Tab-separated table of C-alpha atoms (C1' of nucleotides) in Angstrom:
chain	number	residue	atom	x	y	z
A	1	MET	CA	0.000	0.000	0.000
A	2	THR	CA	2.331	2.686	1.189
A	3	LEU	CA	5.144	0.797	-0.424
A	4	ARG	CA	3.445	1.091	-3.745
A	5	LYS	CA	2.965	4.782	-3.356
A	6	LYS	CA	6.542	5.254	-2.338
A	7	LYS	CA	7.766	3.462	-5.411
A	8	PHE	CA	5.466	5.534	-7.511
A	9	ALA	CA	6.737	8.750	-5.996
A	10	LYS	CA	10.321	7.657	-6.347
A	11	LYS	CA	9.903	6.841	-9.998
A	12	LYS	CA	8.254	10.149	-10.555
A	13	GLU	CA	11.243	11.877	-9.065
A	14	GLU	CA	13.623	9.887	-11.198
A	15	ILE	CA	11.741	10.994	-14.249
A	16	LEU	CA	11.858	14.599	-13.137
A	17	HIS	CA	15.582	14.388	-12.645
A	18	SER	CA	16.046	12.915	-16.052
A	19	ALA	CA	13.918	15.646	-17.547
A	20	ILE	CA	15.798	18.376	-15.728
A	21	ASN	CA	19.125	17.154	-16.972
A	22	ILE	CA	18.160	16.757	-20.568
A	23	ILE	CA	16.190	19.954	-20.790
A	24	ALA	CA	19.118	21.773	-19.249
A	25	GLU	CA	21.154	20.571	-22.184
A	26	ARG	CA	18.799	20.801	-25.084
A	27	GLY	CA	16.009	23.129	-24.078
A	28	TYR	CA	12.314	22.377	-23.878
A	29	HIS	CA	11.614	21.961	-27.539
A	30	GLY	CA	14.859	20.185	-28.172
A	31	THR	CA	13.977	17.513	-25.657
A	32	THR	CA	11.685	14.674	-26.652
A	33	MET	CA	9.734	12.357	-24.441
A	34	GLU	CA	11.815	9.642	-26.022
A	35	ASP	CA	14.972	11.356	-24.736
A	36	ILE	CA	13.682	11.605	-21.222
A	37	ALA	CA	12.515	8.019	-21.242
A	38	SER	CA	15.503	6.348	-22.855
A	39	ASN	CA	17.736	8.072	-20.371
A	40	LEU	CA	16.058	5.871	-17.758
A	41	PHE	CA	15.905	2.807	-19.990
A	42	ILE	CA	12.159	2.867	-20.214
A	43	THR	CA	9.861	3.615	-23.116
A	44	LYS	CA	8.249	6.944	-23.618
A	45	GLY	CA	4.842	5.396	-23.170
A	46	SER	CA	5.627	4.816	-19.516
A	47	LEU	CA	6.005	8.489	-18.885
A	48	TYR	CA	2.316	8.924	-19.463
A	49	TYR	CA	1.589	6.597	-16.626
A	50	TYR	CA	3.202	9.152	-14.321
A	51	PHE	CA	2.440	12.437	-15.992
A	52	LYS	CA	-0.512	13.681	-17.961
A	53	ASP	CA	1.586	15.156	-20.732
A	54	LYS	CA	4.897	16.722	-21.537
A	55	GLN	CA	3.919	20.149	-20.314
A	56	GLU	CA	2.959	18.792	-16.926
A	57	LEU	CA	6.157	16.815	-16.659
A	58	VAL	CA	8.292	19.816	-17.453
A	59	PHE	CA	6.271	22.010	-15.175
A	60	GLN	CA	6.871	19.656	-12.281
A	61	SER	CA	10.596	19.673	-12.977
A	62	GLN	CA	10.601	23.395	-12.879
A	63	ILE	CA	8.751	23.516	-9.598
A	64	MET	CA	11.095	20.982	-8.105
A	65	LEU	CA	14.088	23.122	-8.963
A	66	LEU	CA	12.519	26.239	-7.587
A	67	LEU	CA	11.506	24.613	-4.341
A	68	ARG	CA	14.983	23.304	-3.796
A	69	SER	CA	16.534	26.708	-4.389
A	70	ILE	CA	14.110	28.243	-1.983
A	71	ASP	CA	15.063	25.697	0.636
A	72	ASN	CA	18.653	26.720	0.159
A	73	MET	CA	17.773	30.332	0.790
A	74	ILE	CA	15.725	29.564	3.854
A	75	ALA	CA	18.680	27.752	5.339
A	76	VAL	CA	20.917	30.742	4.771
A	77	GLN	CA	18.293	33.083	6.083
A	78	LEU	CA	18.196	31.242	9.366
A	79	GLU	CA	21.903	31.541	10.033
A	80	ASP	CA	22.850	33.935	12.755
A	81	ILE	CA	25.608	35.914	11.113
A	82	LEU	CA	26.249	39.503	10.118
A	83	ILE	CA	24.092	40.649	7.280
A	84	ALA	CA	26.968	41.240	4.896
A	85	GLU	CA	28.213	37.743	5.527
A	86	LYS	CA	24.743	36.384	5.058
A	87	LEU	CA	24.345	37.988	1.677
A	88	ARG	CA	27.734	36.772	0.625
A	89	LYS	CA	26.842	33.298	1.722
A	90	ALA	CA	23.569	33.435	-0.190
A	91	MET	CA	25.495	34.308	-3.305
A	92	ARG	CA	27.912	31.472	-2.839
A	93	VAL	CA	25.107	29.014	-2.283
A	94	HIS	CA	23.250	30.245	-5.316
A	95	VAL	CA	26.205	29.930	-7.652
A	96	THR	CA	27.345	26.558	-6.434
A	97	TYR	CA	23.840	25.173	-6.657
A	98	LEU	CA	23.549	26.452	-10.193
A	99	LEU	CA	26.822	24.953	-11.311
A	100	ARG	CA	26.615	21.728	-9.384
A	101	GLU	CA	23.103	20.885	-10.436
A	102	ARG	CA	23.559	22.371	-13.834
A	103	SER	CA	19.921	22.982	-13.042
A	104	GLY	CA	17.396	23.239	-15.754
A	105	PHE	CA	18.361	26.811	-15.912
A	106	GLU	CA	17.374	26.869	-19.519
A	107	MET	CA	13.785	26.625	-18.479
A	108	MET	CA	14.016	29.540	-16.176
A	109	ILE	CA	14.530	31.810	-19.092
A	110	GLN	CA	11.359	33.010	-20.668
A	111	PRO	CA	9.178	30.061	-19.820
A	112	ASP	CA	6.287	32.243	-20.883
A	113	HIS	CA	5.132	30.266	-23.842
A	114	LEU	CA	5.793	26.822	-22.491
A	115	PHE	CA	3.304	26.759	-19.689
A	116	SER	CA	-0.324	27.404	-19.008
A	117	LYS	CA	-1.441	30.552	-17.288
A	118	GLN	CA	-1.939	28.779	-13.994
A	119	GLN	CA	1.400	27.078	-14.176
A	120	LEU	CA	3.083	30.349	-15.031
A	121	GLU	CA	1.528	32.034	-12.055
A	122	GLU	CA	2.945	29.413	-9.769
A	123	ILE	CA	6.384	29.670	-11.304
A	124	VAL	CA	6.441	33.433	-11.203
A	125	SER	CA	5.312	33.403	-7.627
A	126	LEU	CA	8.054	31.013	-6.572
A	127	ARG	CA	10.649	32.976	-8.475
A	128	GLU	CA	9.484	36.103	-6.784
A	129	GLN	CA	9.611	34.430	-3.437
A	130	TYR	CA	13.187	33.491	-4.125
A	131	GLY	CA	14.066	37.025	-5.101
A	132	THR	CA	12.465	38.325	-1.974
A	133	TYR	CA	15.041	36.628	0.191
A	134	PHE	CA	17.657	38.740	-1.494
A	135	ASP	CA	15.595	41.896	-1.177
A	136	GLN	CA	15.282	41.186	2.486
A	137	MET	CA	18.985	40.839	2.999
A	138	ILE	CA	19.711	43.938	1.002
A	139	ASN	CA	17.193	45.954	2.932
A	140	ASP	CA	18.509	44.654	6.225
A	141	GLY	CA	21.960	45.772	5.208
A	142	ILE	CA	20.696	49.199	4.295
A	143	GLU	CA	18.952	49.523	7.613
A	144	GLU	CA	22.029	48.486	9.480
A	145	LYS	CA	23.910	51.056	7.443
A	146	VAL	CA	26.426	48.571	6.138
A	147	PHE	CA	25.012	48.700	2.606
A	148	HIS	CA	24.599	51.951	0.767
A	149	VAL	CA	21.041	52.977	0.043
A	150	THR	CA	19.557	51.926	-3.299
A	151	ASP	CA	16.579	50.374	-4.967
A	152	SER	CA	16.848	46.863	-3.572
A	153	LYS	CA	14.816	45.354	-6.418
A	154	ILE	CA	17.225	46.549	-9.037
A	155	VAL	CA	20.246	45.573	-7.036
A	156	ARG	CA	18.733	42.179	-6.503
A	157	ASN	CA	18.299	41.720	-10.227
A	158	ILE	CA	21.815	42.833	-10.994
A	159	ILE	CA	23.140	40.337	-8.512
A	160	LEU	CA	20.956	37.499	-9.708
A	161	GLY	CA	21.852	38.216	-13.312
A	162	ALA	CA	25.559	38.248	-12.680
A	163	MET	CA	25.242	34.969	-10.834
A	164	ASN	CA	22.930	33.205	-13.231
A	165	TRP	CA	25.111	34.057	-16.170
A	166	VAL	CA	27.817	31.869	-14.741
A	167	THR	CA	26.285	28.855	-16.428
A	168	GLN	CA	27.110	30.474	-19.732
A	169	TRP	CA	30.797	30.861	-19.225
A	170	TYR	CA	32.047	28.640	-16.460
A	171	SER	CA	34.010	25.648	-17.611
A	172	PRO	CA	35.105	22.968	-15.163
A	173	LYS	CA	38.266	22.747	-17.193
A	174	GLY	CA	39.390	26.190	-16.053
A	175	LYS	CA	41.733	26.870	-13.190
A	176	LYS	CA	39.077	27.600	-10.624
A	177	ASP	CA	36.730	24.997	-9.237
A	178	VAL	CA	33.092	25.648	-8.457
A	179	THR	CA	33.715	26.846	-4.940
A	180	GLU	CA	36.408	29.250	-5.969
A	181	ILE	CA	34.277	30.698	-8.714
A	182	ALA	CA	31.404	31.117	-6.299
A	183	ASP	CA	33.681	32.907	-3.854
A	184	THR	CA	35.133	35.183	-6.469
A	185	ILE	CA	31.767	36.153	-7.826
A	186	ALA	CA	30.428	36.784	-4.349
A	187	ASP	CA	33.423	38.956	-3.492
A	188	HIS	CA	32.950	41.100	-6.538
A	189	LEU	CA	29.235	41.439	-6.131
A	190	MET	CA	29.513	42.457	-2.517
A	191	ARG	CA	31.139	45.604	-3.804
A	192	VAL	CA	27.870	46.566	-5.435
A	193	VAL	CA	26.115	46.883	-2.104
A	194	ILE	CA	28.692	47.452	0.557
A	195	LYS	CA	29.355	50.932	1.807
A	196	ASN	CA	32.832	52.269	1.219
B	1	MET	CA	22.303	44.525	-62.066
B	2	THR	CA	23.377	46.062	-58.828
B	3	LEU	CA	19.823	47.129	-58.287
B	4	ARG	CA	18.741	43.528	-58.357
B	5	LYS	CA	21.343	42.518	-55.860
B	6	LYS	CA	20.414	45.357	-53.604
B	7	LYS	CA	16.805	44.303	-53.566
B	8	PHE	CA	17.859	40.781	-52.877
B	9	ALA	CA	20.024	41.879	-49.996
B	10	LYS	CA	17.317	44.102	-48.629
B	11	LYS	CA	14.773	41.329	-48.658
B	12	LYS	CA	17.212	39.072	-46.962
B	13	GLU	CA	17.630	41.616	-44.228
B	14	GLU	CA	13.910	41.976	-43.818
B	15	ILE	CA	13.629	38.269	-43.355
B	16	LEU	CA	16.405	38.289	-40.791
B	17	HIS	CA	14.662	41.007	-38.857
B	18	SER	CA	11.438	39.106	-38.886
B	19	ALA	CA	13.230	36.015	-37.695
B	20	ILE	CA	15.004	37.864	-34.933
B	21	ASN	CA	11.815	39.296	-33.576
B	22	ILE	CA	9.835	36.117	-33.592
B	23	ILE	CA	12.595	33.952	-32.261
B	24	ALA	CA	13.147	36.465	-29.491
B	25	GLU	CA	9.557	35.832	-28.493
B	26	ARG	CA	9.100	32.151	-29.022
B	27	GLY	CA	12.541	30.640	-29.144
B	28	TYR	CA	14.138	28.688	-31.943
B	29	HIS	CA	11.997	25.600	-31.784
B	30	GLY	CA	8.849	27.542	-31.109
B	31	THR	CA	9.263	29.528	-34.282
B	32	THR	CA	8.177	28.047	-37.580
B	33	MET	CA	9.229	29.078	-41.052
B	34	GLU	CA	5.570	29.797	-41.565
B	35	ASP	CA	5.696	32.283	-38.681
B	36	ILE	CA	8.676	34.093	-40.069
B	37	ALA	CA	7.159	34.240	-43.530
B	38	SER	CA	3.619	35.258	-42.652
B	39	ASN	CA	5.013	38.074	-40.583
B	40	LEU	CA	6.209	39.550	-43.889
B	41	PHE	CA	3.101	38.529	-45.801
B	42	ILE	CA	4.930	36.027	-47.920
B	43	THR	CA	4.803	32.254	-47.994
B	44	LYS	CA	7.362	30.070	-46.391
B	45	GLY	CA	8.373	28.725	-49.780
B	46	SER	CA	9.891	32.103	-50.532
B	47	LEU	CA	12.210	31.865	-47.586
B	48	TYR	CA	13.996	29.010	-49.268
B	49	TYR	CA	14.740	31.261	-52.186
B	50	TYR	CA	16.851	33.354	-49.845
B	51	PHE	CA	18.147	30.843	-47.368
B	52	LYS	CA	19.168	27.248	-47.679
B	53	ASP	CA	17.299	26.098	-44.609
B	54	LYS	CA	16.066	27.198	-41.222
B	55	GLN	CA	19.376	26.684	-39.527
B	56	GLU	CA	21.138	28.925	-42.001
B	57	LEU	CA	18.483	31.593	-41.639
B	58	VAL	CA	18.712	31.609	-37.892
B	59	PHE	CA	22.456	31.516	-38.006
B	60	GLN	CA	22.508	34.631	-40.161
B	61	SER	CA	20.190	36.394	-37.731
B	62	GLN	CA	22.505	35.576	-34.929
B	63	ILE	CA	25.532	36.871	-36.800
B	64	MET	CA	23.695	40.035	-37.682
B	65	LEU	CA	22.953	40.731	-34.045
B	66	LEU	CA	26.489	40.059	-32.994
B	67	LEU	CA	27.993	42.264	-35.671
B	68	ARG	CA	25.737	45.109	-34.701
B	69	SER	CA	26.676	44.833	-31.040
B	70	ILE	CA	30.316	44.783	-31.975
B	71	ASP	CA	29.849	47.940	-34.005
B	72	ASN	CA	28.374	49.541	-30.941
B	73	MET	CA	31.398	48.634	-28.919
B	74	ILE	CA	33.827	49.875	-31.526
B	75	ALA	CA	32.110	53.233	-31.491
B	76	VAL	CA	32.467	53.457	-27.743
B	77	GLN	CA	36.036	52.293	-27.903
B	78	LEU	CA	36.926	55.144	-30.219
B	79	GLU	CA	35.629	57.830	-27.924
B	80	ASP	CA	38.271	59.924	-26.251
B	81	ILE	CA	37.110	59.909	-22.661
B	82	LEU	CA	38.388	58.713	-19.323
B	83	ILE	CA	38.456	54.951	-19.031
B	84	ALA	CA	35.940	54.807	-16.222
B	85	GLU	CA	33.533	56.870	-18.274
B	86	LYS	CA	34.183	54.705	-21.273
B	87	LEU	CA	33.319	51.522	-19.427
B	88	ARG	CA	30.232	53.129	-18.006
B	89	LYS	CA	29.212	54.212	-21.461
B	90	ALA	CA	29.787	50.728	-22.839
B	91	MET	CA	27.463	49.363	-20.205
B	92	ARG	CA	24.783	51.867	-21.003
B	93	VAL	CA	25.030	51.133	-24.701
B	94	HIS	CA	24.874	47.419	-24.117
B	95	VAL	CA	21.794	47.561	-21.958
B	96	THR	CA	19.871	49.979	-24.109
B	97	TYR	CA	20.665	47.984	-27.211
B	98	LEU	CA	19.455	44.851	-25.515
B	99	LEU	CA	16.207	46.362	-24.360
B	100	ARG	CA	15.471	48.436	-27.420
B	101	GLU	CA	16.089	45.715	-29.909
B	102	ARG	CA	14.710	43.035	-27.693
B	103	SER	CA	17.399	41.292	-29.649
B	104	GLY	CA	17.146	37.629	-30.275
B	105	PHE	CA	18.729	37.288	-26.950
B	106	GLU	CA	17.067	33.968	-26.564
B	107	MET	CA	19.348	32.595	-29.189
B	108	MET	CA	22.429	33.793	-27.462
B	109	ILE	CA	21.811	31.392	-24.668
B	110	GLN	CA	23.184	27.976	-25.289
B	111	PRO	CA	22.986	27.963	-29.043
B	112	ASP	CA	25.150	24.857	-28.849
B	113	HIS	CA	22.699	22.410	-30.245
B	114	LEU	CA	21.107	24.648	-32.823
B	115	PHE	CA	24.068	25.210	-35.069
B	116	SER	CA	26.724	23.294	-36.919
B	117	LYS	CA	30.255	23.145	-35.639
B	118	GLN	CA	31.442	25.710	-38.132
B	119	GLN	CA	28.605	28.047	-37.372
B	120	LEU	CA	29.225	27.683	-33.671
B	121	GLU	CA	32.854	28.545	-34.101
B	122	GLU	CA	31.942	31.757	-35.812
B	123	ILE	CA	29.432	32.675	-33.160
B	124	VAL	CA	31.759	31.905	-30.308
B	125	SER	CA	34.487	33.894	-31.946
B	126	LEU	CA	32.270	36.948	-32.371
B	127	ARG	CA	31.024	36.640	-28.826
B	128	GLU	CA	34.569	36.458	-27.625
B	129	GLN	CA	35.493	39.470	-29.690
B	130	TYR	CA	32.685	41.361	-28.054
B	131	GLY	CA	33.809	40.334	-24.614
B	132	THR	CA	37.321	41.407	-25.397
B	133	TYR	CA	36.288	45.020	-25.677
B	134	PHE	CA	35.242	44.862	-22.074
B	135	ASP	CA	38.414	43.081	-21.040
B	136	GLN	CA	40.356	45.812	-22.712
B	137	MET	CA	38.557	48.559	-20.874
B	138	ILE	CA	38.893	46.779	-17.576
B	139	ASN	CA	42.596	46.207	-18.088
B	140	ASP	CA	43.104	49.806	-19.116
B	141	GLY	CA	41.427	50.894	-15.935
B	142	ILE	CA	43.617	48.636	-13.884
B	143	GLU	CA	46.724	49.972	-15.564
B	144	GLU	CA	45.653	53.530	-14.955
B	145	LYS	CA	45.055	52.544	-11.366
B	146	VAL	CA	41.466	53.700	-11.344
B	147	PHE	CA	40.119	50.133	-11.191
B	148	HIS	CA	41.221	47.713	-8.540
B	149	VAL	CA	43.215	44.734	-9.725
B	150	THR	CA	41.299	41.562	-10.549
B	151	ASP	CA	40.846	38.846	-13.098
B	152	SER	CA	39.377	40.869	-15.942
B	153	LYS	CA	37.740	37.860	-17.570
B	154	ILE	CA	35.698	37.074	-14.523
B	155	VAL	CA	34.785	40.672	-13.939
B	156	ARG	CA	33.767	40.948	-17.549
B	157	ASN	CA	31.468	37.985	-17.198
B	158	ILE	CA	29.924	39.288	-14.025
B	159	ILE	CA	29.211	42.578	-15.744
B	160	LEU	CA	27.842	40.993	-18.896
B	161	GLY	CA	25.651	38.679	-16.879
B	162	ALA	CA	24.184	41.419	-14.769
B	163	MET	CA	23.433	43.384	-17.908
B	164	ASN	CA	22.066	40.568	-20.013
B	165	TRP	CA	19.726	39.510	-17.287
B	166	VAL	CA	17.863	42.767	-17.665
B	167	THR	CA	15.759	41.269	-20.430
B	168	GLN	CA	14.339	38.915	-17.859
B	169	TRP	CA	13.021	41.470	-15.452
B	170	TYR	CA	12.703	44.845	-17.084
B	171	SER	CA	9.179	45.900	-17.844
B	172	PRO	CA	8.471	49.055	-19.841
B	173	LYS	CA	5.488	49.520	-17.569
B	174	GLY	CA	7.720	50.258	-14.608
B	175	LYS	CA	8.718	53.687	-13.399
B	176	LYS	CA	12.062	53.802	-15.137
B	177	ASP	CA	12.487	54.014	-18.872
B	178	VAL	CA	15.176	52.204	-20.778
B	179	THR	CA	17.747	54.948	-20.413
B	180	GLU	CA	17.236	55.265	-16.712
B	181	ILE	CA	17.540	51.544	-16.215
B	182	ALA	CA	20.713	51.495	-18.245
B	183	ASP	CA	22.140	54.319	-16.160
B	184	THR	CA	21.225	52.710	-12.887
B	185	ILE	CA	22.698	49.383	-13.844
B	186	ALA	CA	25.867	51.022	-15.088
B	187	ASP	CA	26.205	52.992	-11.860
B	188	HIS	CA	25.915	49.909	-9.742
B	189	LEU	CA	28.254	47.853	-11.840
B	190	MET	CA	30.927	50.506	-11.839
B	191	ARG	CA	31.242	49.814	-8.156
B	192	VAL	CA	32.505	46.333	-8.987
B	193	VAL	CA	35.594	47.679	-10.679
B	194	ILE	CA	36.266	51.155	-9.384
B	195	LYS	CA	38.815	51.687	-6.665
B	196	ASN	CA	37.493	53.065	-3.440
C	1	DC	C1'	6.174	45.798	-75.419
C	2	DA	C1'	8.057	41.171	-75.655
C	3	DG	C1'	10.916	37.978	-73.920
C	4	DA	C1'	13.937	36.651	-70.227
C	5	DA	C1'	15.114	36.477	-65.561
C	6	DA	C1'	13.787	36.722	-60.944
C	7	DA	C1'	10.636	36.046	-57.358
C	8	DT	C1'	6.669	33.881	-55.364
C	9	DT	C1'	3.280	30.529	-54.740
C	10	DG	C1'	0.903	26.567	-52.836
C	11	DA	C1'	0.378	21.892	-52.943
C	12	DC	C1'	2.978	17.908	-51.756
C	13	DT	C1'	6.305	14.788	-49.336
C	14	DT	C1'	8.597	13.349	-45.443
C	15	DG	C1'	9.993	12.650	-40.954
C	16	DA	C1'	9.602	13.528	-36.167
C	17	DC	C1'	7.330	13.570	-32.031
C	18	DG	C1'	3.459	13.754	-28.585
C	19	DT	C1'	-0.130	10.903	-27.301
C	20	DT	C1'	-3.254	6.699	-27.102
C	21	DT	C1'	-4.246	1.955	-26.539
C	22	DA	C1'	-4.471	-2.907	-26.016
C	23	DA	C1'	-1.841	-6.447	-24.594
C	24	DA	C1'	2.146	-8.315	-22.004
C	25	DA	C1'	4.982	-8.415	-17.978
C	26	DA	C1'	5.948	-7.738	-13.230
C	27	DC	C1'	4.601	-7.420	-8.813
C	28	DT	C1'	1.756	-8.120	-4.533
C	29	DG	C1'	-0.589	-10.324	-0.823
C	30	DA	C1'	-3.194	-14.331	0.610
D	1	DT	C1'	1.157	-20.745	-6.239
D	2	DC	C1'	-2.195	-17.930	-8.117
D	3	DA	C1'	-5.610	-14.220	-8.865
D	4	DG	C1'	-5.768	-9.527	-9.120
D	5	DT	C1'	-3.540	-5.264	-9.584
D	6	DT	C1'	-0.037	-2.220	-11.134
D	7	DT	C1'	3.404	-1.092	-14.365
D	8	DT	C1'	5.587	-1.399	-18.831
D	9	DT	C1'	5.706	-2.115	-23.498
D	10	DA	C1'	5.271	-1.937	-28.553
D	11	DA	C1'	2.852	-0.420	-32.100
D	12	DA	C1'	-0.135	2.746	-34.192
D	13	DC	C1'	-2.200	7.267	-34.834
D	14	DG	C1'	-2.561	12.123	-35.669
D	15	DT	C1'	-0.514	16.347	-36.083
D	16	DC	C1'	2.653	19.605	-37.280
D	17	DA	C1'	6.402	21.721	-39.372
D	18	DA	C1'	10.556	21.528	-42.511
D	19	DG	C1'	11.778	21.220	-46.913
D	20	DT	C1'	10.809	20.480	-52.248
D	21	DC	C1'	9.354	21.803	-56.619
D	22	DA	C1'	6.767	22.615	-60.837
D	23	DA	C1'	3.858	26.125	-62.134
D	24	DT	C1'	2.737	30.856	-62.129
D	25	DT	C1'	3.244	35.723	-61.524
D	26	DT	C1'	6.020	39.737	-61.244
D	27	DT	C1'	9.761	42.511	-62.482
D	28	DC	C1'	13.342	43.936	-65.294
D	29	DT	C1'	15.646	45.072	-69.682
D	30	DG	C1'	16.708	45.893	-74.430
DNA sequence: CAGAAAATTGACTTGACGTTTAAAAACTGA
DNA sequence: TCAGTTTTTAAACGTCAAGTCAATTTTCTG
C-alpha cells in the first residue's frame, strides 16, 4: 500500500531528474519524451503513466528546482551571522547550486510560452519568493547602514543576473573549481552593495 | 544589375529582422518558417529562395545581431574619454541595445545544439570578440590605477551577466524608462571595478 | 512591349514527435 | 502458487512543421 505509493513517488522523481538534466542541455523543444525516457531505460509510453503530458512533466521539474533553491535560501536566512556575511553566503550558495546541479536553468529563461497561465503564475510566484530573500537581505543591510542605500529590487536583479550568467561561461576545465568561482563572484558582487 | 542585388540583400535583411523578432519571443523551436514568412506577408516557400534552410536563416540572424553589437562597442572604444567613463558608457550602450532591440537574446543562450560546428565557431568567436572590448577597458582601468586589480575575464562575465539579465526582469510599464535603467545598472556595476 | 530572368506561390512529401491503446509483464498479498 | 492489480511495453495514430518543386506571376531590360 504505502510501499506502492513510495515506489510511484520515487519513480516520478527519477523521471523529473532525467527531464531536468536533458532539458538543461537541449532546451524544452529540443527535448523529446523519447529522450527523457531512454535516459532511464524505459519507453516513452511509460512516462504517461506518471504524468498527464509533456507540459505537466516539465512544469513539475521546474517547480522541483525552484523549491529546492528556496530551501537553500531559507537555510541561509536562518543563520545567525552579520548581514553582509549572510548575503555573501547566499550568493555562494546560489552559484554553487547552479553549477553543481547544472539545473534546468534553460527553463528559467522566458518560460512564458511553455506553460499554461496557472502554471506560469505558480512559477512566477516562486521565483518572486526566491528574489524576496535577497531583497530582504539587502534591505537589512541598508537599515544596518552597512550597505549603501539603493533600490533593492534593481540591485537584486543585478546580482541574480551576474550569478545566473555563470552557467554560460564557467568551464570545469578552467583553473578555478566551483567553490572558488562562487567565492570570487560573491566577493565582486559584494562591492555593489557594501558601503565604502 | 546592382539594383537587383540590392533588392535581394534588402529582402534578406527583412527576413532576418522578422526572424530575430519572432525567435526572441518564441525561441528557436517555437518559431516556424511559416511564422517568419507570414510576418512579412509572404509564404514560407519564398524563404527558401533566400536561405538554404532554417538553420542557415537563424544563423545569419545571430551573426547580424552580434555584428551590430560589436559595431556599438567599436564606437564606444573610439571615444576619447576617461576609461571609467568609457566603461560606463559601454554598459549603457549594451543595456539599451538589448532592451530596445529586444534582440534575439534567446538565441544567445546555449545555441550549442542549434548550429553546426562551423557556425558555432563563428558565433563563439564573435562573442569572444565582443567580450574582449570589455576586457580591454577593464585592463586599461587597472593599468591607470582607477580600477582595482582583478581577473578581468571574470569581472567581464559578471558585468555581462548582470546586464544581459535585464531582459528577464525589465518591464516598460515600470517607473524607469530604458535609459534610466541602463544608467542605474551602469552605476551599480561601476562599483565592482572602481577603486574606493 | 516582348521575352527573359527573378521572385513567389501553394500543394505535396517526409519525418519527427506527442499521445493513445491494447496487450504483455511484473509485482503483490493471501 | 495464483488471482488480481499495477506497471511497462510496442505499435499505431494524428498532427505539425521543414523542406521540395513545378507552375505561375512579377519585375526587369533591351
